[in-house]
N, CA, C and O of each residue as an XYZ file, in Angstrom:
472
protein
N      19.930     55.754    -34.253
C      19.171     54.827    -33.445
C      18.423     53.852    -34.332
O      18.255     54.079    -35.530
N      17.979     52.763    -33.723
C      17.235     51.726    -34.412
C      15.820     51.706    -33.861
O      15.610     51.751    -32.649
N      14.864     51.640    -34.755
C      13.473     51.500    -34.366
C      12.920     50.203    -34.936
O      13.138     49.889    -36.106
N      12.209     49.455    -34.115
C      11.606     48.193    -34.512
C      10.094     48.327    -34.419
O       9.558     48.679    -33.367
N       9.414     48.048    -35.511
C       7.969     48.154    -35.580
C       7.399     46.770    -35.828
O       7.673     46.152    -36.858
N       6.605     46.284    -34.881
C       6.059     44.944    -34.920
C       4.606     44.974    -35.372
O       3.890     45.952    -35.153
N       4.188     43.891    -36.002
C       2.798     43.744    -36.405
C       2.467     42.263    -36.499
O       3.362     41.420    -36.556
N       1.182     41.953    -36.515
C       0.728     40.593    -36.732
C       0.182     39.882    -35.519
O      -0.374     38.791    -35.651
N       0.320     40.462    -34.339
C      -0.215     39.830    -33.155
C      -1.732     39.889    -33.131
O      -2.356     40.626    -33.895
N      -2.309     39.099    -32.243
C      -3.753     39.084    -32.123
C      -4.248     37.857    -31.416
O      -3.499     37.175    -30.716
N      -5.524     37.583    -31.605
C      -6.205     36.453    -30.979
C      -6.431     35.365    -32.014
O      -6.899     35.637    -33.119
N      -6.100     34.136    -31.655
C      -6.256     33.015    -32.561
C      -6.651     31.782    -31.762
O      -6.294     31.658    -30.591
N      -7.379     30.878    -32.385
C      -7.765     29.633    -31.741
C      -6.606     28.642    -31.729
O      -5.731     28.685    -32.594
N      -6.609     27.762    -30.752
C      -5.604     26.710    -30.699
C      -5.592     25.929    -32.007
O      -6.640     25.599    -32.562
N      -4.394     25.643    -32.483
C      -4.230     24.969    -33.753
C      -4.106     25.902    -34.936
O      -3.766     25.467    -36.037
N      -4.378     27.177    -34.725
C      -4.307     28.145    -35.795
C      -2.913     28.688    -35.995
O      -1.946     28.207    -35.404
N      -2.825     29.707    -36.844
C      -1.541     30.276    -37.223
C      -1.570     31.791    -37.152
O      -2.617     32.417    -37.321
N      -0.420     32.362    -36.902
C      -0.194     33.794    -36.980
C       1.172     34.031    -37.587
O       2.068     33.194    -37.482
N       1.321     35.171    -38.217
C       2.611     35.581    -38.759
C       2.973     36.949    -38.207
O       2.291     37.938    -38.478
N       4.037     37.001    -37.441
C       4.526     38.248    -36.889
C       5.577     38.855    -37.810
O       6.383     38.142    -38.406
N       5.557     40.165    -37.917
C       6.539     40.888    -38.701
C       7.200     41.945    -37.831
O       6.570     42.511    -36.938
N       8.460     42.204    -38.097
C       9.205     43.239    -37.398
C      10.079     43.954    -38.413
O      11.007     43.369    -38.971
N       9.777     45.208    -38.646
C      10.524     46.018    -39.593
C      11.478     46.932    -38.835
O      11.057     47.706    -37.975
N      12.748     46.837    -39.154
C      13.773     47.644    -38.513
C      14.162     48.815    -39.398
O      14.267     48.683    -40.618
N      14.372     49.948    -38.773
C      14.824     51.129    -39.491
C      15.911     51.819    -38.685
O      16.059     51.580    -37.486
N      16.663     52.670    -39.351
C      17.752     53.372    -38.702
C      19.095     52.744    -39.028
O      19.306     52.228    -40.126
N      19.988     52.794    -38.072
C      21.345     52.305    -38.264
C      21.393     50.805    -38.044
O      21.625     50.327    -36.934
N      21.169     50.073    -39.131
C      21.250     48.614    -39.098
C      22.611     48.202    -39.643
O      22.930     48.478    -40.800
N      23.407     47.546    -38.817
C      24.723     47.100    -39.246
C      24.597     45.940    -40.216
O      23.606     45.210    -40.201
N      25.609     45.775    -41.059
C      25.579     44.690    -42.031
C      25.625     43.322    -41.361
O      25.085     42.352    -41.892
N      26.258     43.239    -40.215
C      26.303     42.005    -39.442
C      25.415     42.195    -38.214
O      25.722     42.995    -37.330
N      24.331     41.462    -38.174
C      23.383     41.627    -37.088
C      22.628     40.327    -36.853
O      22.618     39.425    -37.690
N      22.007     40.263    -35.701
C      21.138     39.149    -35.354
C      19.780     39.712    -34.977
O      19.690     40.656    -34.191
N      18.733     39.142    -35.527
C      17.384     39.530    -35.180
C      16.651     38.319    -34.627
O      16.919     37.180    -35.008
N      15.732     38.586    -33.733
C      15.035     37.473    -33.127
C      13.750     37.879    -32.455
O      13.400     39.057    -32.375
N      13.058     36.869    -31.977
C      11.811     37.031    -31.253
C      11.946     36.423    -29.869
O      12.460     35.317    -29.702
N      11.480     37.163    -28.890
C      11.414     36.719    -27.511
C       9.982     36.859    -27.038
O       9.188     37.573    -27.650
N       9.650     36.187    -25.961
C       8.301     36.317    -25.432
C       8.320     36.260    -23.913
O       9.213     35.673    -23.302
N       7.311     36.886    -23.323
C       7.117     36.864    -21.885
C       5.658     36.561    -21.593
O       4.771     37.346    -21.929
N       5.416     35.425    -20.968
C       4.087     35.048    -20.533
C       3.876     35.528    -19.110
O       4.847     35.725    -18.379
N       2.629     35.722    -18.701
C       2.373     36.161    -17.327
C       3.019     35.241    -16.305
O       2.837     34.025    -16.350
N       3.770     35.824    -15.388
C       4.430     35.057    -14.351
C       5.713     34.379    -14.777
O       6.317     33.659    -13.982
N       6.143     34.588    -16.005
C       7.349     33.953    -16.520
C       8.411     34.982    -16.881
O       8.124     36.168    -17.047
N       9.639     34.502    -16.998
C      10.727     35.330    -17.495
C      10.639     35.444    -19.012
O      10.044     34.595    -19.676
N      11.228     36.486    -19.544
C      11.306     36.603    -20.989
C      12.251     35.531    -21.529
O      13.344     35.331    -20.999
N      11.825     34.853    -22.577
C      12.594     33.751    -23.118
C      12.777     33.901    -24.620
O      11.955     34.507    -25.308
N      13.860     33.341    -25.107
C      14.118     33.315    -26.538
C      13.136     32.380    -27.228
O      12.916     31.256    -26.776
N      12.549     32.844    -28.315
C      11.706     32.017    -29.160
C      12.485     31.549    -30.382
O      12.563     30.351    -30.652
N      13.054     32.480    -31.108
C      13.813     32.160    -32.308
C      14.700     33.340    -32.654
O      14.369     34.484    -32.342
N      15.819     33.068    -33.293
C      16.687     34.127    -33.762
C      17.314     33.725    -35.083
O      17.402     32.543    -35.415
N      17.747     34.729    -35.828
C      18.328     34.495    -37.145
C      19.427     35.518    -37.380
O      19.249     36.704    -37.100
N      20.554     35.062    -37.891
C      21.665     35.951    -38.185
C      21.489     36.571    -39.559
O      20.632     36.154    -40.338
N      22.310     37.573    -39.848
C      22.270     38.192    -41.167
C      22.650     37.205    -42.258
O      22.294     37.406    -43.419
N      23.366     36.143    -41.907
C      23.708     35.097    -42.850
C      22.656     34.016    -42.993
O      22.795     33.131    -43.837
N      21.605     34.070    -42.186
C      20.506     33.134    -42.316
C      20.529     31.947    -41.371
O      19.663     31.078    -41.467
N      21.482     31.882    -40.471
C      21.503     30.791    -39.501
C      20.447     31.035    -38.436
O      20.264     32.164    -37.980
N      19.755     29.976    -38.041
C      18.623     30.091    -37.127
C      18.830     29.273    -35.870
O      19.620     28.330    -35.837
N      18.103     29.656    -34.842
C      18.095     28.949    -33.579
C      16.698     29.074    -32.983
O      16.094     30.147    -33.028
N      16.179     27.972    -32.420
C      14.830     27.948    -31.883
C      14.810     27.395    -30.475
O      15.622     26.546    -30.108
N      13.863     27.894    -29.690
C      13.579     27.269    -28.419
C      12.992     25.885    -28.657
O      12.265     25.669    -29.627
N      13.310     24.950    -27.767
C      12.804     23.590    -27.924
C      11.278     23.549    -27.982
O      10.705     22.710    -28.677
N      10.627     24.442    -27.262
C       9.180     24.417    -27.174
C       8.483     24.792    -28.477
O       7.291     24.526    -28.631
N       9.199     25.402    -29.414
C       8.574     25.836    -30.655
C       9.148     25.152    -31.879
O       8.672     25.388    -32.990
N      10.149     24.317    -31.712
C      10.747     23.628    -32.854
C       9.703     22.794    -33.586
O       8.916     22.074    -32.971
N       9.712     22.905    -34.897
C       8.752     22.185    -35.709
C       7.441     22.903    -35.905
O       6.653     22.514    -36.767
N       7.181     23.946    -35.127
C       5.940     24.700    -35.239
C       6.161     26.131    -35.731
O       5.359     26.659    -36.501
N       7.243     26.749    -35.287
C       7.540     28.124    -35.663
C       8.688     28.151    -36.662
O       9.546     27.269    -36.664
N       8.693     29.163    -37.499
C       9.761     29.347    -38.469
C      10.109     30.826    -38.563
O       9.236     31.663    -38.789
N      11.384     31.142    -38.388
C      11.843     32.515    -38.491
C      12.531     32.716    -39.838
O      13.236     31.831    -40.322
N      12.321     33.869    -40.427
C      12.949     34.201    -41.693
C      13.181     35.700    -41.737
O      12.689     36.437    -40.882
N      13.927     36.145    -42.730
C      14.194     37.572    -42.842
C      14.340     37.980    -44.292
O      14.707     37.182    -45.155
N      14.046     39.233    -44.534
C      14.224     39.860    -45.827
C      15.234     40.982    -45.606
O      14.883     42.048    -45.101
N      16.470     40.742    -45.979
C      17.527     41.708    -45.708
C      17.328     43.019    -46.471
O      17.705     44.083    -45.980
N      16.743     42.950    -47.658
C      16.493     44.160    -48.421
C      15.517     45.082    -47.705
O      15.593     46.302    -47.846
N      14.604     44.504    -46.940
C      13.606     45.276    -46.216
C      13.930     45.429    -44.740
O      13.188     46.084    -44.007
N      15.030     44.833    -44.297
C      15.371     44.823    -42.872
C      14.182     44.385    -42.029
O      13.848     45.008    -41.022
N      13.562     43.313    -42.457
C      12.367     42.802    -41.802
C      12.568     41.341    -41.432
O      13.101     40.554    -42.214
N      12.136     40.993    -40.234
C      12.185     39.619    -39.771
C      10.761     39.147    -39.523
O       9.912     39.916    -39.074
N      10.506     37.880    -39.818
C       9.181     37.300    -39.690
C       9.224     36.100    -38.757
O      10.247     35.428    -38.628
N       8.109     35.850    -38.121
C       7.941     34.641    -37.340
C       6.619     34.003    -37.737
O       5.551     34.500    -37.383
N       6.695     32.906    -38.471
C       5.512     32.142    -38.832
C       5.217     31.167    -37.702
O       6.045     30.317    -37.374
N       4.045     31.290    -37.112
C       3.659     30.509    -35.952
C       2.502     29.600    -36.343
O       1.395     30.072    -36.602
N       2.757     28.308    -36.384
C       1.744     27.321    -36.735
C       1.445     26.423    -35.545
O       2.213     26.359    -34.585
N       0.313     25.730    -35.626
C      -0.101     24.804    -34.565
C      -0.014     25.459    -33.196
O       0.544     24.889    -32.258
N      -0.562     26.643    -33.092
C      -0.452     27.409    -31.861
C      -1.172     26.727    -30.706
O      -2.217     26.101    -30.884
N      -0.597     26.862    -29.534
C      -1.120     26.284    -28.310
C      -1.426     27.391    -27.313
O      -0.828     28.464    -27.387
N      -2.346     27.151    -26.380
C      -2.611     28.169    -25.362
C      -1.360     28.614    -24.617
O      -1.260     29.779    -24.232
N      -0.408     27.720    -24.407
C       0.810     28.085    -23.708
C       1.720     29.005    -24.514
O       2.710     29.508    -23.983
N       1.402     29.232    -25.788
C       2.125     30.216    -26.582
C       1.664     31.635    -26.287
O       2.281     32.593    -26.752
N       0.596     31.783    -25.528
C       0.087     33.105    -25.189
C       1.152     33.891    -24.436
O       1.661     33.439    -23.411
N       1.481     35.059    -24.950
C       2.536     35.881    -24.368
C       2.613     37.194    -25.120
O       1.990     37.370    -26.167
N       3.383     38.104    -24.569
C       3.791     39.290    -25.304
C       5.075     38.937    -26.038
O       6.044     38.484    -25.429
N       5.076     39.145    -27.334
C       6.220     38.813    -28.169
C       6.993     40.078    -28.507
O       6.413     41.084    -28.916
N       8.303     40.016    -28.333
C       9.179     41.158    -28.544
C      10.174     40.864    -29.657
O      10.753     39.780    -29.719
N      10.360     41.830    -30.522
C      11.380     41.761    -31.556
C      12.678     42.351    -31.019
O      12.664     43.357    -30.310
N      13.783     41.729    -31.357
C      15.096     42.200    -30.915
C      16.062     42.233    -32.088
O      16.077     41.331    -32.926
N      16.859     43.278    -32.133
C      17.925     43.396    -33.119
C      19.219     43.701    -32.392
O      19.276     44.618    -31.573
N      20.257     42.937    -32.687
C      21.579     43.179    -32.147
C      22.504     43.557    -33.289
O      22.747     42.761    -34.195
N      23.020     44.782    -33.239
C      24.024     45.225    -34.192
C      25.394     44.783    -33.701
O      25.780     45.075    -32.569
N      26.125     44.079    -34.555
C      27.465     43.603    -34.207
C      28.505     44.487    -34.883
O      28.600     44.524    -36.110
N      29.275     45.192    -34.081
C      30.336     46.058    -34.556
C      31.408     46.176    -33.500
O      31.514     45.319    -32.623
N      32.222     47.249    -33.572
C      33.199     47.472    -32.497
C      32.539     47.419    -31.115
O      33.124     46.919    -30.155
N      31.319     47.942    -31.033
C      30.452     47.748    -29.883
C      29.149     47.136    -30.384
O      28.659     47.506    -31.451
N      28.591     46.215    -29.631
C      27.332     45.592    -29.989
C      26.209     46.206    -29.170
O      26.354     46.439    -27.970
N      25.092     46.465    -29.831
C      23.950     47.106    -29.191
C      22.703     46.276    -29.414
O      22.459     45.773    -30.511
N      21.920     46.142    -28.362
C      20.624     45.488    -28.428
C      19.530     46.532    -28.562
O      19.550     47.562    -27.887
N      18.581     46.256    -29.434
C      17.420     47.112    -29.624
C      16.167     46.258    -29.547
O      16.113     45.160    -30.102
N      15.165     46.771    -28.857
C      13.942     46.028    -28.606
C      12.732     46.758    -29.148
O      12.655     47.986    -29.102
N      11.782     45.980    -29.666
C      10.492     46.522    -30.004
C       9.628     46.671    -28.768
O      10.025     46.287    -27.668
N       8.449     47.229    -28.956
C       7.551     47.481    -27.837
C       6.756     46.253    -27.416
O       6.184     46.234    -26.326
N       6.715     45.242    -28.253
C       5.995     44.026    -27.943
C       4.614     44.004    -28.569
O       3.977     45.044    -28.744
N       4.166     42.819    -28.899
C       2.833     42.622    -29.445
C       2.199     41.407    -28.785
O       2.845     40.375    -28.609
N       0.936     41.540    -28.423
C       0.245     40.490    -27.688
C      -0.219     39.391    -28.630
O      -0.831     39.661    -29.663
N       0.076     38.158    -28.265
C      -0.444     36.975    -28.947
C      -1.249     36.179    -27.930
O      -0.731     35.793    -26.882
N      -2.509     35.937    -28.240
C      -3.387     35.194    -27.353
C      -3.968     34.010    -28.105
O      -4.566     34.170    -29.169
N      -3.789     32.824    -27.547
C      -4.291     31.594    -28.153
C      -5.393     31.048    -27.264
O      -5.155     30.734    -26.098
N      -6.581     30.935    -27.802
C      -7.752     30.514    -27.043
C      -8.010     29.023    -27.193
O      -7.413     28.342    -28.027
N      -8.934     28.536    -26.344
C      -9.391     27.140    -26.288
C      -8.364     26.220    -25.654
O      -8.601     25.017    -25.536
């Protein structure tokens, strides 16, 4: 099984920054995609950013230019650097890992709260 442990969430003022981390352990396939999703109150869960094991990235339009996703393959850790935060970024952020093999499996973290004030 795969376990995802998230850290870095919290309370920050508008315009500030946070860095989320997600460390994966267990059966991590060599070909995988990791990403961040979020769910705000009253909204559906949406993709924020994702990154492949080869380093290709994809971002939601709402965060382009402000957020940056990266990964450390040696540590099986994915990061989300969040700059110029806005109140509308307030949400529960979830880490996701998809193992790509004969069968592909999605694994989710428990979520971490990000609250942007002002």
